[in-house]
mmCIF file of C-alpha atoms in Angstrom:
data_model
loop_
_atom_site.group_PDB
_atom_site.id
_atom_site.type_symbol
_atom_site.label_atom_id
_atom_site.label_comp_id
_atom_site.label_asym_id
_atom_site.label_seq_id
_atom_site.Cartn_x
_atom_site.Cartn_y
_atom_site.Cartn_z
ATOM 1 C CA MET A 1 7.374 118.750 35.596
ATOM 2 C CA GLY A 2 6.151 116.966 38.106
ATOM 3 C CA TYR A 3 5.548 113.495 38.993
ATOM 4 C CA ASN A 4 2.167 112.124 38.201
ATOM 5 C CA TYR A 5 0.968 108.807 39.420
ATOM 6 C CA SER A 6 -2.275 107.438 38.488
ATOM 7 C CA PRO A 7 -3.255 104.124 39.870
ATOM 8 C CA GLN A 8 -4.873 101.677 37.613
ATOM 9 C CA SER A 9 -8.174 100.389 38.342
ATOM 10 C CA ASN A 10 -8.697 97.030 39.943
ATOM 11 C CA GLU A 11 -11.156 96.101 37.322
ATOM 12 C CA GLY A 12 -8.602 95.861 34.580
ATOM 13 C CA LEU A 13 -6.318 93.947 36.864
ATOM 14 C CA GLN A 14 -9.048 91.593 37.872
ATOM 15 C CA PHE A 15 -10.048 91.072 34.337
ATOM 16 C CA GLY A 16 -6.430 90.314 33.527
ATOM 17 C CA LYS A 17 -6.209 87.812 36.333
ATOM 18 C CA LYS A 18 -9.481 86.244 35.225
ATOM 19 C CA GLY A 19 -8.231 86.181 31.665
ATOM 20 C CA LYS A 20 -5.040 84.510 32.809
ATOM 21 C CA HIS A 21 -7.033 81.993 34.794
ATOM 22 C CA LEU A 22 -9.312 81.445 31.846
ATOM 23 C CA ALA A 23 -6.350 81.070 29.529
ATOM 24 C CA ILE A 24 -4.690 78.620 31.908
ATOM 25 C CA ALA A 25 -7.977 76.732 32.257
ATOM 26 C CA ALA A 26 -8.351 76.687 28.467
ATOM 27 C CA VAL A 27 -4.783 75.442 28.088
ATOM 28 C CA ILE A 28 -5.412 72.778 30.758
ATOM 29 C CA ILE A 29 -8.637 71.762 29.008
ATOM 30 C CA LEU A 30 -6.797 71.751 25.686
ATOM 31 C CA PHE A 31 -3.995 69.608 27.142
ATOM 32 C CA ALA A 32 -6.531 67.339 28.844
ATOM 33 C CA GLY A 33 -8.349 66.936 25.501
ATOM 34 C CA ILE A 34 -5.068 66.309 23.713
ATOM 35 C CA PHE A 35 -3.990 63.811 26.396
ATOM 36 C CA TYR A 36 -7.425 62.188 26.271
ATOM 37 C CA PHE A 37 -7.284 61.999 22.486
ATOM 38 C CA VAL A 38 -3.667 60.789 22.454
ATOM 39 C CA GLY A 39 -4.404 58.351 25.316
ATOM 40 C CA ASN A 40 -7.389 56.907 23.465
ATOM 41 C CA THR A 41 -5.422 56.810 20.229
ATOM 42 C CA MET A 42 -2.458 55.179 21.944
ATOM 43 C CA THR A 43 -4.727 52.714 23.745
ATOM 44 C CA GLY A 44 -6.444 51.899 20.450
ATOM 45 C CA TYR A 45 -3.077 51.647 18.730
ATOM 46 C CA ALA A 46 -1.732 49.437 21.531
ATOM 47 C CA THR A 47 -4.874 47.284 21.377
ATOM 48 C CA TYR A 48 -4.654 47.173 17.589
ATOM 49 C CA SER A 49 -0.929 46.347 17.818
ATOM 50 C CA LYS A 50 -1.661 43.622 20.381
ATOM 51 C CA SER A 51 -4.390 42.224 18.120
ATOM 52 C CA LEU A 52 -2.033 42.329 15.128
ATOM 53 C CA GLU A 53 0.698 40.702 17.203
ATOM 54 C CA THR A 54 -1.724 37.930 18.259
ATOM 55 C CA GLN A 55 -2.811 37.461 14.640
ATOM 56 C CA LEU A 56 0.825 37.440 13.562
ATOM 57 C CA ASN A 57 1.663 34.819 16.209
ATOM 58 C CA ASN A 58 -1.382 32.723 15.202
ATOM 59 C CA THR A 59 -0.441 33.044 11.544
ATOM 60 C CA GLN A 60 3.153 32.090 12.364
ATOM 61 C CA ALA A 61 1.894 29.015 14.276
ATOM 62 C CA GLU A 62 -0.396 28.092 11.363
ATOM 63 C CA LEU A 63 2.463 28.559 8.902
ATOM 64 C CA THR A 64 4.671 26.345 11.066
ATOM 65 C CA ALA A 65 1.936 23.669 11.192
ATOM 66 C CA VAL A 66 1.392 23.954 7.427
ATOM 67 C CA GLN A 67 5.162 23.704 6.855
ATOM 68 C CA GLU A 68 5.267 20.545 9.000
ATOM 69 C CA GLN A 69 2.335 19.088 7.050
ATOM 70 C CA LYS A 70 4.045 20.051 3.795
ATOM 71 C CA ASP A 71 7.239 18.309 4.947
ATOM 72 C CA ILE A 72 5.237 15.211 5.908
ATOM 73 C CA CYS A 73 3.418 15.259 2.552
ATOM 74 C CA GLU A 74 6.716 15.629 0.688
ATOM 75 C CA SER A 75 8.161 12.722 2.673
ATOM 76 C CA VAL A 76 5.096 10.585 1.924
ATOM 77 C CA LEU A 77 5.236 11.647 -1.727
ATOM 78 C CA GLU A 78 8.925 10.730 -1.915
ATOM 79 C CA ASN A 79 8.166 7.340 -0.334
ATOM 80 C CA MET A 80 5.346 6.845 -2.824
ATOM 81 C CA ARG A 81 7.693 7.726 -5.698
ATOM 82 C CA SER A 82 10.245 5.273 -4.355
ATOM 83 C CA ASN A 83 7.564 2.603 -3.929
ATOM 84 C CA LEU A 84 6.238 3.354 -7.407
ATOM 85 C CA GLY A 85 9.719 2.823 -8.837
ATOM 86 C CA SER A 86 10.001 -0.423 -6.908
ATOM 87 C CA LEU A 87 6.526 -1.482 -8.051
ATOM 88 C CA ASN A 88 7.402 -0.638 -11.668
ATOM 89 C CA SER A 89 10.538 -2.753 -11.340
ATOM 90 C CA SER A 90 8.515 -5.588 -9.787
ATOM 91 C CA LEU A 91 5.909 -5.261 -12.534
ATOM 92 C CA SER A 92 8.612 -5.443 -15.185
ATOM 93 C CA THR A 93 10.117 -8.517 -13.503
ATOM 94 C CA CYS A 94 6.657 -10.044 -13.208
ATOM 95 C CA GLY A 95 6.028 -9.395 -16.915
ATOM 96 C CA SER A 96 9.323 -11.088 -17.806
ATOM 97 C CA ASN A 97 8.482 -14.021 -15.530
ATOM 98 C CA LEU A 98 5.027 -14.232 -17.042
ATOM 99 C CA ALA A 99 6.459 -14.367 -20.570
ATOM 100 C CA SER A 100 8.958 -17.015 -19.484
ATOM 101 C CA ASN A 101 6.219 -18.996 -17.724
ATOM 102 C CA ARG A 102 4.007 -18.730 -20.813
ATOM 103 C CA LEU A 103 6.812 -20.171 -22.910
ATOM 104 C CA SER A 104 7.312 -22.946 -20.348
ATOM 105 C CA LEU A 105 3.562 -23.584 -20.293
ATOM 106 C CA ASP A 106 3.457 -23.771 -24.096
ATOM 107 C CA ASN A 107 6.363 -26.222 -24.058
ATOM 108 C CA CYS A 108 4.665 -28.190 -21.305
ATOM 109 C CA ASN A 109 1.412 -28.316 -23.308
ATOM 110 C CA LYS A 110 3.311 -29.507 -26.405
ATOM 111 C CA GLU A 111 5.036 -32.170 -24.314
ATOM 112 C CA ARG A 112 1.678 -33.169 -22.787
ATOM 113 C CA VAL A 113 0.130 -33.536 -26.259
ATOM 114 C CA ARG A 114 3.161 -35.563 -27.407
ATOM 115 C CA LEU A 115 2.906 -37.786 -24.320
ATOM 116 C CA GLU A 116 -0.856 -38.204 -24.797
ATOM 117 C CA ASN A 117 -0.260 -39.273 -28.394
ATOM 118 C CA GLU A 118 2.501 -41.612 -27.260
ATOM 119 C CA GLY A 119 0.205 -42.921 -24.503
ATOM 120 C CA ASN A 120 -2.568 -43.479 -27.049
ATOM 121 C CA ASN A 121 -0.103 -45.288 -29.320
ATOM 122 C CA LEU A 122 1.138 -47.384 -26.385
ATOM 123 C CA SER A 123 -2.440 -48.106 -25.363
ATOM 124 C CA ALA A 124 -3.241 -49.241 -28.892
ATOM 125 C CA SER A 125 -0.057 -51.374 -28.894
ATOM 126 C CA LEU A 126 -1.021 -52.827 -25.509
ATOM 127 C CA ASN A 127 -4.496 -53.683 -26.767
ATOM 128 C CA SER A 128 -2.924 -55.249 -29.848
ATOM 129 C CA CYS A 129 -0.542 -57.210 -27.616
ATOM 130 C CA ARG A 130 -3.413 -58.330 -25.381
ATOM 131 C CA THR A 131 -5.404 -59.453 -28.396
ATOM 132 C CA GLU A 132 -2.349 -61.263 -29.758
ATOM 133 C CA ASN A 133 -1.696 -62.773 -26.329
ATOM 134 C CA GLU A 134 -5.309 -63.934 -26.037
ATOM 135 C CA ASN A 135 -5.113 -65.428 -29.512
ATOM 136 C CA SER A 136 -1.826 -67.110 -28.582
ATOM 137 C CA ILE A 137 -3.386 -68.494 -25.382
ATOM 138 C CA GLN A 138 -6.358 -69.815 -27.346
ATOM 139 C CA SER A 139 -3.993 -71.277 -29.948
ATOM 140 C CA TYR A 140 -1.911 -72.825 -27.173
ATOM 141 C CA LYS A 141 -5.014 -74.288 -25.518
ATOM 142 C CA GLN A 142 -6.204 -75.610 -28.857
ATOM 143 C CA LEU A 143 -2.766 -77.135 -29.483
ATOM 144 C CA ALA A 144 -2.758 -78.615 -25.979
ATOM 145 C CA ARG A 145 -6.264 -80.072 -26.377
ATOM 146 C CA SER A 146 -5.443 -81.532 -29.750
ATOM 147 C CA SER A 147 -2.154 -82.971 -28.457
ATOM 148 C CA VAL A 148 -3.623 -84.577 -25.294
ATOM 149 C CA ARG A 149 -5.781 -87.087 -27.167
ATOM 150 C CA PRO A 150 -2.948 -88.821 -29.055
ATOM 151 C CA ILE A 151 -0.743 -88.760 -25.935
ATOM 152 C CA CYS A 152 -3.135 -89.906 -23.177
ATOM 153 C CA CYS A 153 -5.787 -91.931 -25.125
ATOM 154 C CA SER A 154 -5.166 -95.346 -26.595
ATOM 155 C CA PHE A 155 -7.024 -96.869 -29.551
ATOM 156 C CA GLY A 156 -9.253 -98.757 -27.142
ATOM 157 C CA ASP A 157 -10.001 -95.594 -25.160
ATOM 158 C CA VAL A 158 -11.182 -93.927 -28.382
ATOM 159 C CA GLN A 159 -13.532 -96.831 -29.178
ATOM 160 C CA SER A 160 -14.871 -97.093 -25.631
ATOM 161 C CA ALA A 161 -15.343 -93.297 -25.248
ATOM 162 C CA ALA A 162 -13.135 -93.276 -22.148
ATOM 163 C CA ILE A 163 -12.490 -90.051 -20.248
ATOM 164 C CA ARG A 164 -8.897 -89.533 -19.128
ATOM 165 C CA ASN A 165 -7.335 -87.005 -16.760
ATOM 166 C CA TRP A 166 -4.439 -84.839 -17.805
ATOM 167 C CA ASN A 167 -2.463 -81.681 -16.960
ATOM 168 C CA ILE A 168 0.404 -79.545 -18.209
ATOM 169 C CA THR A 169 3.471 -79.679 -15.964
ATOM 170 C CA ASN A 170 6.710 -77.832 -16.783
ATOM 171 C CA GLY A 171 5.499 -77.208 -20.344
ATOM 172 C CA SER A 172 4.756 -80.937 -20.962
ATOM 173 C CA ILE A 173 1.488 -82.843 -21.116
ATOM 174 C CA VAL A 174 1.120 -85.461 -18.371
ATOM 175 C CA CYS A 175 -1.658 -87.988 -18.296
ATOM 176 C CA ASN A 176 -2.909 -87.329 -14.804
ATOM 177 C CA GLY A 177 -4.246 -84.135 -13.353
ATOM 178 C CA ASN A 178 -7.337 -81.950 -12.987
ATOM 179 C CA TYR A 179 -8.336 -81.636 -16.639
ATOM 180 C CA THR A 180 -10.333 -84.265 -18.492
ATOM 181 C CA ILE A 181 -10.566 -85.316 -22.125
ATOM 182 C CA ASN A 182 -13.163 -87.442 -23.882
ATOM 183 C CA CYS A 183 -11.061 -89.784 -25.962
ATOM 184 C CA THR A 184 -13.787 -90.264 -28.628
ATOM 185 C CA SER A 185 -14.947 -86.676 -29.193
ATOM 186 C CA GLY A 186 -11.750 -84.898 -28.089
ATOM 187 C CA GLU A 187 -13.713 -82.483 -25.853
ATOM 188 C CA SER A 188 -11.776 -81.201 -22.846
ATOM 189 C CA ASN A 189 -12.518 -78.951 -19.860
ATOM 190 C CA TYR A 190 -9.276 -77.104 -20.535
#
């Protein structure tokens, strides 16, 4: 038995070192590719997440604005409902007032017609009274003219066709004044 040593060739060792270097280089390239891929993916994901976050914030702001507009619209709608109720009440009151005013107007028209008829009757009575008054005045004048001759003219005045003056004072005939009478014919300027 003896001890045998046989050295290995450098070629195998060199190939092994090259293989190790190649394997390490391949692993480094693989890790670089994985890091590149993961980096790009993470960057894309981060960008996508940032974009989604911006969209989410914009959507949240829009929702807040829409909610405010909705609240304003609901407030306006509630005011309109309240005003509509008030307007309906006012319309009902107005309708009642209109009916009452119509009744008052009808009564007023009836009273106007009654007063017109009464006015027409009074006008007719006034005309009748005026006619009667005029007739009474003419009768009074005729009575006065026919009474002056026997009072102010003598028998001689009648025969001589004398003209005498006369007047009515305090309801009595006096034989002096502005009026004249022809004692023969009885004609007077009264």
